[in-house]
Amino acid sequence: MPPPKQQQQAPAPEPLPTPSYPAIESFIERASTEEIQSLFNPIKEGLNALKGPKGEQGKKVQAALASTEELLGILLETRERLIAESQGGKGRK
């Protein structure tokens, strides 16, 4: 008769560290629209050069980049609006 199976308890997983991306964060805080575009242009050109199965993956990455650019654009517009609001018209009635 085989010995009874003992249940092994897996050790409790350690909590993951909070991600911190200081280089990206500082870039976004200072970047202009033109700098954002210049960041993505070489990547887009490289993706356009892909052929075959990699080209299909490249199209998906291009769609993701377009979404990222749009979100960064909204973030920049919001930042500029908040800066403009904080510098002007503090005396609301």
PDB file of N, CA and C in Angstrom:
ATOM      1  N   MET A   1       0.852  -1.168   0.000  1.00  0.00           N
ATOM      2  CA  MET A   1       0.000   0.000   0.000  1.00  0.00           C
ATOM      3  C   MET A   1       0.903   1.239   0.000  1.00  0.00           C
ATOM      4  N   PRO A   2       0.678   2.199  -0.947  1.00  0.00           N
ATOM      5  CA  PRO A   2       1.530   3.389  -1.005  1.00  0.00           C
ATOM      6  C   PRO A   2       1.263   4.304   0.194  1.00  0.00           C
ATOM      7  N   PRO A   3       2.288   5.040   0.593  1.00  0.00           N
ATOM      8  CA  PRO A   3       2.090   5.947   1.724  1.00  0.00           C
ATOM      9  C   PRO A   3       1.115   7.063   1.335  1.00  0.00           C
ATOM     10  N   PRO A   4       0.371   7.578   2.310  1.00  0.00           N
ATOM     11  CA  PRO A   4      -0.584   8.657   1.979  1.00  0.00           C
ATOM     12  C   PRO A   4       0.160   9.894   1.481  1.00  0.00           C
ATOM     13  N   LYS A   5      -0.455  10.556   0.528  1.00  0.00           N
ATOM     14  CA  LYS A   5       0.166  11.749  -0.058  1.00  0.00           C
ATOM     15  C   LYS A   5       0.091  12.896   0.944  1.00  0.00           C
ATOM     16  N   GLN A   6       1.218  13.538   1.087  1.00  0.00           N
ATOM     17  CA  GLN A   6       1.257  14.700   1.960  1.00  0.00           C
ATOM     18  C   GLN A   6       1.072  15.946   1.093  1.00  0.00           C
ATOM     19  N   GLN A   7       0.254  16.810   1.578  1.00  0.00           N
ATOM     20  CA  GLN A   7       0.034  18.043   0.840  1.00  0.00           C
ATOM     21  C   GLN A   7       1.182  18.988   1.135  1.00  0.00           C
ATOM     22  N   GLN A   8       1.822  19.394   0.077  1.00  0.00           N
ATOM     23  CA  GLN A   8       2.910  20.349   0.239  1.00  0.00           C
ATOM     24  C   GLN A   8       2.333  21.752   0.074  1.00  0.00           C
ATOM     25  N   GLN A   9       2.650  22.577   1.035  1.00  0.00           N
ATOM     26  CA  GLN A   9       2.179  23.945   0.955  1.00  0.00           C
ATOM     27  C   GLN A   9       3.225  24.781   0.240  1.00  0.00           C
ATOM     28  N   ALA A  10       2.759  25.472  -0.756  1.00  0.00           N
ATOM     29  CA  ALA A  10       3.659  26.355  -1.496  1.00  0.00           C
ATOM     30  C   ALA A  10       3.934  27.577  -0.630  1.00  0.00           C
ATOM     31  N   PRO A  11       5.167  28.063  -0.663  1.00  0.00           N
ATOM     32  CA  PRO A  11       5.446  29.262   0.133  1.00  0.00           C
ATOM     33  C   PRO A  11       4.634  30.441  -0.393  1.00  0.00           C
ATOM     34  N   ALA A  12       4.229  31.290   0.503  1.00  0.00           N
ATOM     35  CA  ALA A  12       3.435  32.457   0.121  1.00  0.00           C
ATOM     36  C   ALA A  12       4.263  33.353  -0.796  1.00  0.00           C
ATOM     37  N   PRO A  13       3.705  33.767  -1.919  1.00  0.00           N
ATOM     38  CA  PRO A  13       4.477  34.615  -2.834  1.00  0.00           C
ATOM     39  C   PRO A  13       4.748  35.973  -2.187  1.00  0.00           C
ATOM     40  N   GLU A  14       5.939  36.464  -2.424  1.00  0.00           N
ATOM     41  CA  GLU A  14       6.306  37.779  -1.911  1.00  0.00           C
ATOM     42  C   GLU A  14       5.627  38.847  -2.760  1.00  0.00           C
ATOM     43  N   PRO A  15       5.206  39.933  -2.143  1.00  0.00           N
ATOM     44  CA  PRO A  15       4.578  40.989  -2.952  1.00  0.00           C
ATOM     45  C   PRO A  15       5.587  41.577  -3.933  1.00  0.00           C
ATOM     46  N   LEU A  16       5.097  41.873  -5.111  1.00  0.00           N
ATOM     47  CA  LEU A  16       5.959  42.445  -6.140  1.00  0.00           C
ATOM     48  C   LEU A  16       6.308  43.884  -5.783  1.00  0.00           C
ATOM     49  N   PRO A  17       7.519  44.306  -6.117  1.00  0.00           N
ATOM     50  CA  PRO A  17       7.871  45.698  -5.831  1.00  0.00           C
ATOM     51  C   PRO A  17       7.064  46.644  -6.723  1.00  0.00           C
ATOM     52  N   THR A  18       6.800  47.804  -6.217  1.00  0.00           N
ATOM     53  CA  THR A  18       6.096  48.808  -6.994  1.00  0.00           C
ATOM     54  C   THR A  18       7.013  49.277  -8.117  1.00  0.00           C
ATOM     55  N   PRO A  19       6.545  49.181  -9.372  1.00  0.00           N
ATOM     56  CA  PRO A  19       7.415  49.601 -10.473  1.00  0.00           C
ATOM     57  C   PRO A  19       7.691  51.093 -10.421  1.00  0.00           C
ATOM     58  N   SER A  20       8.902  51.412 -10.774  1.00  0.00           N
ATOM     59  CA  SER A  20       9.302  52.815 -10.805  1.00  0.00           C
ATOM     60  C   SER A  20      10.092  53.038 -12.084  1.00  0.00           C
ATOM     61  N   TYR A  21       9.662  53.981 -12.849  1.00  0.00           N
ATOM     62  CA  TYR A  21      10.303  54.273 -14.121  1.00  0.00           C
ATOM     63  C   TYR A  21      10.714  55.746 -14.145  1.00  0.00           C
ATOM     64  N   PRO A  22      11.745  56.096 -13.370  1.00  0.00           N
ATOM     65  CA  PRO A  22      12.088  57.518 -13.268  1.00  0.00           C
ATOM     66  C   PRO A  22      12.509  58.154 -14.580  1.00  0.00           C
ATOM     67  N   ALA A  23      13.164  57.405 -15.459  1.00  0.00           N
ATOM     68  CA  ALA A  23      13.603  57.994 -16.728  1.00  0.00           C
ATOM     69  C   ALA A  23      12.403  58.348 -17.602  1.00  0.00           C
ATOM     70  N   ILE A  24      11.432  57.464 -17.666  1.00  0.00           N
ATOM     71  CA  ILE A  24      10.237  57.724 -18.476  1.00  0.00           C
ATOM     72  C   ILE A  24       9.429  58.847 -17.848  1.00  0.00           C
ATOM     73  N   GLU A  25       9.285  58.795 -16.536  1.00  0.00           N
ATOM     74  CA  GLU A  25       8.507  59.813 -15.843  1.00  0.00           C
ATOM     75  C   GLU A  25       9.107  61.203 -16.029  1.00  0.00           C
ATOM     76  N   SER A  26      10.418  61.312 -15.874  1.00  0.00           N
ATOM     77  CA  SER A  26      11.047  62.626 -16.030  1.00  0.00           C
ATOM     78  C   SER A  26      10.973  63.098 -17.488  1.00  0.00           C
ATOM     79  N   PHE A  27      11.062  62.170 -18.450  1.00  0.00           N
ATOM     80  CA  PHE A  27      10.934  62.541 -19.857  1.00  0.00           C
ATOM     81  C   PHE A  27       9.545  63.102 -20.130  1.00  0.00           C
ATOM     82  N   ILE A  28       8.521  62.435 -19.623  1.00  0.00           N
ATOM     83  CA  ILE A  28       7.144  62.863 -19.870  1.00  0.00           C
ATOM     84  C   ILE A  28       6.872  64.213 -19.219  1.00  0.00           C
ATOM     85  N   GLU A  29       7.471  64.442 -18.050  1.00  0.00           N
ATOM     86  CA  GLU A  29       7.245  65.705 -17.361  1.00  0.00           C
ATOM     87  C   GLU A  29       7.831  66.889 -18.126  1.00  0.00           C
ATOM     88  N   ARG A  30       8.886  66.665 -18.914  1.00  0.00           N
ATOM     89  CA  ARG A  30       9.550  67.758 -19.624  1.00  0.00           C
ATOM     90  C   ARG A  30       9.268  67.781 -21.109  1.00  0.00           C
ATOM     91  N   ALA A  31       8.796  66.702 -21.684  1.00  0.00           N
ATOM     92  CA  ALA A  31       8.711  66.541 -23.140  1.00  0.00           C
ATOM     93  C   ALA A  31       7.679  67.456 -23.778  1.00  0.00           C
ATOM     94  N   SER A  32       7.997  67.813 -25.007  1.00  0.00           N
ATOM     95  CA  SER A  32       7.045  68.555 -25.830  1.00  0.00           C
ATOM     96  C   SER A  32       6.456  67.589 -26.856  1.00  0.00           C
ATOM     97  N   THR A  33       5.475  68.048 -27.583  1.00  0.00           N
ATOM     98  CA  THR A  33       4.844  67.209 -28.606  1.00  0.00           C
ATOM     99  C   THR A  33       5.863  66.772 -29.657  1.00  0.00           C
ATOM    100  N   GLU A  34       6.750  67.689 -30.043  1.00  0.00           N
ATOM    101  CA  GLU A  34       7.753  67.367 -31.058  1.00  0.00           C
ATOM    102  C   GLU A  34       8.722  66.299 -30.549  1.00  0.00           C
ATOM    103  N   GLU A  35       9.083  66.374 -29.271  1.00  0.00           N
ATOM    104  CA  GLU A  35       9.994  65.371 -28.711  1.00  0.00           C
ATOM    105  C   GLU A  35       9.348  63.995 -28.657  1.00  0.00           C
ATOM    106  N   ILE A  36       8.071  63.967 -28.369  1.00  0.00           N
ATOM    107  CA  ILE A  36       7.342  62.697 -28.360  1.00  0.00           C
ATOM    108  C   ILE A  36       7.338  62.100 -29.764  1.00  0.00           C
ATOM    109  N   GLN A  37       7.059  62.930 -30.767  1.00  0.00           N
ATOM    110  CA  GLN A  37       7.040  62.441 -32.147  1.00  0.00           C
ATOM    111  C   GLN A  37       8.409  61.956 -32.575  1.00  0.00           C
ATOM    112  N   SER A  38       9.453  62.682 -32.197  1.00  0.00           N
ATOM    113  CA  SER A  38      10.802  62.263 -32.590  1.00  0.00           C
ATOM    114  C   SER A  38      11.208  60.979 -31.884  1.00  0.00           C
ATOM    115  N   LEU A  39      10.615  60.689 -30.755  1.00  0.00           N
ATOM    116  CA  LEU A  39      10.886  59.433 -30.057  1.00  0.00           C
ATOM    117  C   LEU A  39      10.296  58.250 -30.814  1.00  0.00           C
ATOM    118  N   PHE A  40       9.092  58.418 -31.342  1.00  0.00           N
ATOM    119  CA  PHE A  40       8.388  57.315 -31.992  1.00  0.00           C
ATOM    120  C   PHE A  40       8.711  57.154 -33.476  1.00  0.00           C
ATOM    121  N   ASN A  41       9.172  58.205 -34.152  1.00  0.00           N
ATOM    122  CA  ASN A  41       9.416  58.113 -35.590  1.00  0.00           C
ATOM    123  C   ASN A  41      10.405  57.027 -35.992  1.00  0.00           C
ATOM    124  N   PRO A  42      11.575  56.876 -35.342  1.00  0.00           N
ATOM    125  CA  PRO A  42      12.481  55.800 -35.750  1.00  0.00           C
ATOM    126  C   PRO A  42      11.880  54.406 -35.546  1.00  0.00           C
ATOM    127  N   ILE A  43      11.070  54.266 -34.523  1.00  0.00           N
ATOM    128  CA  ILE A  43      10.430  52.971 -34.272  1.00  0.00           C
ATOM    129  C   ILE A  43       9.435  52.663 -35.381  1.00  0.00           C
ATOM    130  N   LYS A  44       8.648  53.673 -35.771  1.00  0.00           N
ATOM    131  CA  LYS A  44       7.673  53.484 -36.847  1.00  0.00           C
ATOM    132  C   LYS A  44       8.362  53.115 -38.158  1.00  0.00           C
ATOM    133  N   GLU A  45       9.469  53.789 -38.449  1.00  0.00           N
ATOM    134  CA  GLU A  45      10.204  53.495 -39.684  1.00  0.00           C
ATOM    135  C   GLU A  45      10.727  52.063 -39.671  1.00  0.00           C
ATOM    136  N   GLY A  46      11.228  51.623 -38.550  1.00  0.00           N
ATOM    137  CA  GLY A  46      11.711  50.247 -38.439  1.00  0.00           C
ATOM    138  C   GLY A  46      10.593  49.237 -38.596  1.00  0.00           C
ATOM    139  N   LEU A  47       9.429  49.545 -38.064  1.00  0.00           N
ATOM    140  CA  LEU A  47       8.284  48.646 -38.189  1.00  0.00           C
ATOM    141  C   LEU A  47       7.781  48.593 -39.621  1.00  0.00           C
ATOM    142  N   ASN A  48       7.846  49.714 -40.346  1.00  0.00           N
ATOM    143  CA  ASN A  48       7.412  49.731 -41.747  1.00  0.00           C
ATOM    144  C   ASN A  48       8.303  48.858 -42.614  1.00  0.00           C
ATOM    145  N   ALA A  49       9.545  48.655 -42.201  1.00  0.00           N
ATOM    146  CA  ALA A  49      10.481  47.868 -42.997  1.00  0.00           C
ATOM    147  C   ALA A  49      10.293  46.364 -42.816  1.00  0.00           C
ATOM    148  N   LEU A  50       9.507  45.945 -41.839  1.00  0.00           N
ATOM    149  CA  LEU A  50       9.319  44.513 -41.588  1.00  0.00           C
ATOM    150  C   LEU A  50       8.475  43.875 -42.675  1.00  0.00           C
ATOM    151  N   LYS A  51       8.822  42.647 -43.031  1.00  0.00           N
ATOM    152  CA  LYS A  51       8.100  41.893 -44.059  1.00  0.00           C
ATOM    153  C   LYS A  51       7.683  40.540 -43.491  1.00  0.00           C
ATOM    154  N   GLY A  52       6.717  39.909 -44.157  1.00  0.00           N
ATOM    155  CA  GLY A  52       6.295  38.564 -43.793  1.00  0.00           C
ATOM    156  C   GLY A  52       5.552  38.523 -42.458  1.00  0.00           C
ATOM    157  N   PRO A  53       5.742  37.424 -41.704  1.00  0.00           N
ATOM    158  CA  PRO A  53       5.033  37.286 -40.422  1.00  0.00           C
ATOM    159  C   PRO A  53       5.392  38.398 -39.433  1.00  0.00           C
ATOM    160  N   LYS A  54       6.619  38.843 -39.484  1.00  0.00           N
ATOM    161  CA  LYS A  54       7.039  39.934 -38.598  1.00  0.00           C
ATOM    162  C   LYS A  54       6.299  41.221 -38.973  1.00  0.00           C
ATOM    163  N   GLY A  55       5.943  41.364 -40.247  1.00  0.00           N
ATOM    164  CA  GLY A  55       5.198  42.536 -40.690  1.00  0.00           C
ATOM    165  C   GLY A  55       3.822  42.585 -40.064  1.00  0.00           C
ATOM    166  N   GLU A  56       3.197  41.415 -39.906  1.00  0.00           N
ATOM    167  CA  GLU A  56       1.886  41.360 -39.250  1.00  0.00           C
ATOM    168  C   GLU A  56       2.008  41.775 -37.791  1.00  0.00           C
ATOM    169  N   GLN A  57       3.048  41.316 -37.131  1.00  0.00           N
ATOM    170  CA  GLN A  57       3.285  41.722 -35.743  1.00  0.00           C
ATOM    171  C   GLN A  57       3.589  43.213 -35.686  1.00  0.00           C
ATOM    172  N   GLY A  58       4.315  43.701 -36.678  1.00  0.00           N
ATOM    173  CA  GLY A  58       4.652  45.112 -36.753  1.00  0.00           C
ATOM    174  C   GLY A  58       3.409  45.988 -36.842  1.00  0.00           C
ATOM    175  N   LYS A  59       2.384  45.507 -37.572  1.00  0.00           N
ATOM    176  CA  LYS A  59       1.141  46.271 -37.680  1.00  0.00           C
ATOM    177  C   LYS A  59       0.458  46.395 -36.320  1.00  0.00           C
ATOM    178  N   LYS A  60       0.512  45.322 -35.539  1.00  0.00           N
ATOM    179  CA  LYS A  60      -0.079  45.362 -34.196  1.00  0.00           C
ATOM    180  C   LYS A  60       0.689  46.328 -33.300  1.00  0.00           C
ATOM    181  N   VAL A  61       1.997  46.314 -33.436  1.00  0.00           N
ATOM    182  CA  VAL A  61       2.822  47.224 -32.639  1.00  0.00           C
ATOM    183  C   VAL A  61       2.563  48.664 -33.066  1.00  0.00           C
ATOM    184  N   GLN A  62       2.391  48.897 -34.361  1.00  0.00           N
ATOM    185  CA  GLN A  62       2.083  50.250 -34.845  1.00  0.00           C
ATOM    186  C   GLN A  62       0.764  50.743 -34.273  1.00  0.00           C
ATOM    187  N   ALA A  63      -0.225  49.862 -34.181  1.00  0.00           N
ATOM    188  CA  ALA A  63      -1.504  50.251 -33.595  1.00  0.00           C
ATOM    189  C   ALA A  63      -1.325  50.608 -32.119  1.00  0.00           C
ATOM    190  N   ALA A  64      -0.514  49.836 -31.414  1.00  0.00           N
ATOM    191  CA  ALA A  64      -0.240  50.133 -30.007  1.00  0.00           C
ATOM    192  C   ALA A  64       0.510  51.453 -29.863  1.00  0.00           C
ATOM    193  N   LEU A  65       1.462  51.703 -30.767  1.00  0.00           N
ATOM    194  CA  LEU A  65       2.195  52.972 -30.732  1.00  0.00           C
ATOM    195  C   LEU A  65       1.276  54.157 -30.994  1.00  0.00           C
ATOM    196  N   ALA A  66       0.331  53.983 -31.914  1.00  0.00           N
ATOM    197  CA  ALA A  66      -0.607  55.060 -32.204  1.00  0.00           C
ATOM    198  C   ALA A  66      -1.440  55.381 -30.963  1.00  0.00           C
ATOM    199  N   SER A  67      -1.872  54.345 -30.257  1.00  0.00           N
ATOM    200  CA  SER A  67      -2.629  54.565 -29.021  1.00  0.00           C
ATOM    201  C   SER A  67      -1.774  55.246 -27.966  1.00  0.00           C
ATOM    202  N   THR A  68      -0.524  54.827 -27.874  1.00  0.00           N
ATOM    203  CA  THR A  68       0.393  55.414 -26.901  1.00  0.00           C
ATOM    204  C   THR A  68       0.635  56.879 -27.210  1.00  0.00           C
ATOM    205  N   GLU A  69       0.848  57.187 -28.483  1.00  0.00           N
ATOM    206  CA  GLU A  69       1.053  58.585 -28.886  1.00  0.00           C
ATOM    207  C   GLU A  69      -0.175  59.433 -28.566  1.00  0.00           C
ATOM    208  N   GLU A  70      -1.350  58.877 -28.823  1.00  0.00           N
ATOM    209  CA  GLU A  70      -2.582  59.610 -28.543  1.00  0.00           C
ATOM    210  C   GLU A  70      -2.711  59.879 -27.041  1.00  0.00           C
ATOM    211  N   LEU A  71      -2.442  58.865 -26.226  1.00  0.00           N
ATOM    212  CA  LEU A  71      -2.531  59.037 -24.779  1.00  0.00           C
ATOM    213  C   LEU A  71      -1.499  60.040 -24.266  1.00  0.00           C
ATOM    214  N   LEU A  72      -0.283  59.973 -24.790  1.00  0.00           N
ATOM    215  CA  LEU A  72       0.740  60.933 -24.386  1.00  0.00           C
ATOM    216  C   LEU A  72       0.356  62.355 -24.814  1.00  0.00           C
ATOM    217  N   GLY A  73      -0.259  62.475 -25.980  1.00  0.00           N
ATOM    218  CA  GLY A  73      -0.727  63.781 -26.433  1.00  0.00           C
ATOM    219  C   GLY A  73      -1.772  64.355 -25.489  1.00  0.00           C
ATOM    220  N   ILE A  74      -2.704  63.513 -25.059  1.00  0.00           N
ATOM    221  CA  ILE A  74      -3.720  63.955 -24.100  1.00  0.00           C
ATOM    222  C   ILE A  74      -3.063  64.341 -22.785  1.00  0.00           C
ATOM    223  N   LEU A  75      -2.089  63.568 -22.353  1.00  0.00           N
ATOM    224  CA  LEU A  75      -1.370  63.869 -21.119  1.00  0.00           C
ATOM    225  C   LEU A  75      -0.656  65.215 -21.217  1.00  0.00           C
ATOM    226  N   LEU A  76      -0.009  65.471 -22.351  1.00  0.00           N
ATOM    227  CA  LEU A  76       0.684  66.746 -22.539  1.00  0.00           C
ATOM    228  C   LEU A  76      -0.291  67.922 -22.565  1.00  0.00           C
ATOM    229  N   GLU A  77      -1.414  67.748 -23.248  1.00  0.00           N
ATOM    230  CA  GLU A  77      -2.422  68.810 -23.294  1.00  0.00           C
ATOM    231  C   GLU A  77      -2.959  69.103 -21.893  1.00  0.00           C
ATOM    232  N   THR A  78      -3.192  68.048 -21.123  1.00  0.00           N
ATOM    233  CA  THR A  78      -3.692  68.217 -19.763  1.00  0.00           C
ATOM    234  C   THR A  78      -2.656  68.925 -18.901  1.00  0.00           C
ATOM    235  N   ARG A  79      -1.388  68.524 -19.055  1.00  0.00           N
ATOM    236  CA  ARG A  79      -0.320  69.171 -18.286  1.00  0.00           C
ATOM    237  C   ARG A  79      -0.252  70.650 -18.621  1.00  0.00           C
ATOM    238  N   GLU A  80      -0.304  70.995 -19.914  1.00  0.00           N
ATOM    239  CA  GLU A  80      -0.234  72.399 -20.324  1.00  0.00           C
ATOM    240  C   GLU A  80      -1.431  73.192 -19.808  1.00  0.00           C
ATOM    241  N   ARG A  81      -2.608  72.572 -19.834  1.00  0.00           N
ATOM    242  CA  ARG A  81      -3.812  73.244 -19.344  1.00  0.00           C
ATOM    243  C   ARG A  81      -3.700  73.491 -17.845  1.00  0.00           C
ATOM    244  N   LEU A  82      -3.220  72.504 -17.089  1.00  0.00           N
ATOM    245  CA  LEU A  82      -3.071  72.674 -15.645  1.00  0.00           C
ATOM    246  C   LEU A  82      -2.038  73.739 -15.300  1.00  0.00           C
ATOM    247  N   ILE A  83      -0.955  73.774 -16.056  1.00  0.00           N
ATOM    248  CA  ILE A  83       0.067  74.810 -15.827  1.00  0.00           C
ATOM    249  C   ILE A  83      -0.518  76.188 -16.112  1.00  0.00           C
ATOM    250  N   ALA A  84      -1.254  76.302 -17.218  1.00  0.00           N
ATOM    251  CA  ALA A  84      -1.857  77.587 -17.577  1.00  0.00           C
ATOM    252  C   ALA A  84      -2.872  78.023 -16.514  1.00  0.00           C
ATOM    253  N   GLU A  85      -3.659  77.081 -16.014  1.00  0.00           N
ATOM    254  CA  GLU A  85      -4.649  77.415 -14.994  1.00  0.00           C
ATOM    255  C   GLU A  85      -3.982  77.830 -13.696  1.00  0.00           C
ATOM    256  N   SER A  86      -2.869  77.174 -13.349  1.00  0.00           N
ATOM    257  CA  SER A  86      -2.201  77.515 -12.082  1.00  0.00           C
ATOM    258  C   SER A  86      -1.485  78.857 -12.150  1.00  0.00           C
ATOM    259  N   GLN A  87      -1.075  79.271 -13.344  1.00  0.00           N
ATOM    260  CA  GLN A  87      -0.354  80.536 -13.487  1.00  0.00           C
ATOM    261  C   GLN A  87      -1.292  81.731 -13.643  1.00  0.00           C
ATOM    262  N   GLY A  88      -2.448  81.513 -14.136  1.00  0.00           N
ATOM    263  CA  GLY A  88      -3.362  82.632 -14.387  1.00  0.00           C
ATOM    264  C   GLY A  88      -4.628  82.499 -13.563  1.00  0.00           C
ATOM    265  N   GLY A  89      -5.408  83.535 -13.572  1.00  0.00           N
ATOM    266  CA  GLY A  89      -6.748  83.545 -13.000  1.00  0.00           C
ATOM    267  C   GLY A  89      -6.937  82.845 -11.670  1.00  0.00           C
ATOM    268  N   LYS A  90      -6.149  83.174 -10.659  1.00  0.00           N
ATOM    269  CA  LYS A  90      -6.341  82.534  -9.365  1.00  0.00           C
ATOM    270  C   LYS A  90      -7.503  83.154  -8.597  1.00  0.00           C
ATOM    271  N   GLY A  91      -7.939  84.319  -8.990  1.00  0.00           N
ATOM    272  CA  GLY A  91      -8.996  85.015  -8.266  1.00  0.00           C
ATOM    273  C   GLY A  91     -10.372  84.706  -8.806  1.00  0.00           C
ATOM    274  N   ARG A  92     -10.892  83.530  -8.547  1.00  0.00           N
ATOM    275  CA  ARG A  92     -12.238  83.200  -9.005  1.00  0.00           C
ATOM    276  C   ARG A  92     -13.259  83.883  -8.105  1.00  0.00           C
ATOM    277  N   LYS A  93     -14.381  84.234  -8.711  1.00  0.00           N
ATOM    278  CA  LYS A  93     -15.452  84.875  -7.938  1.00  0.00           C
ATOM    279  C   LYS A  93     -16.578  83.928  -7.738  1.00  0.00           C
TER     280      LYS A  93
END
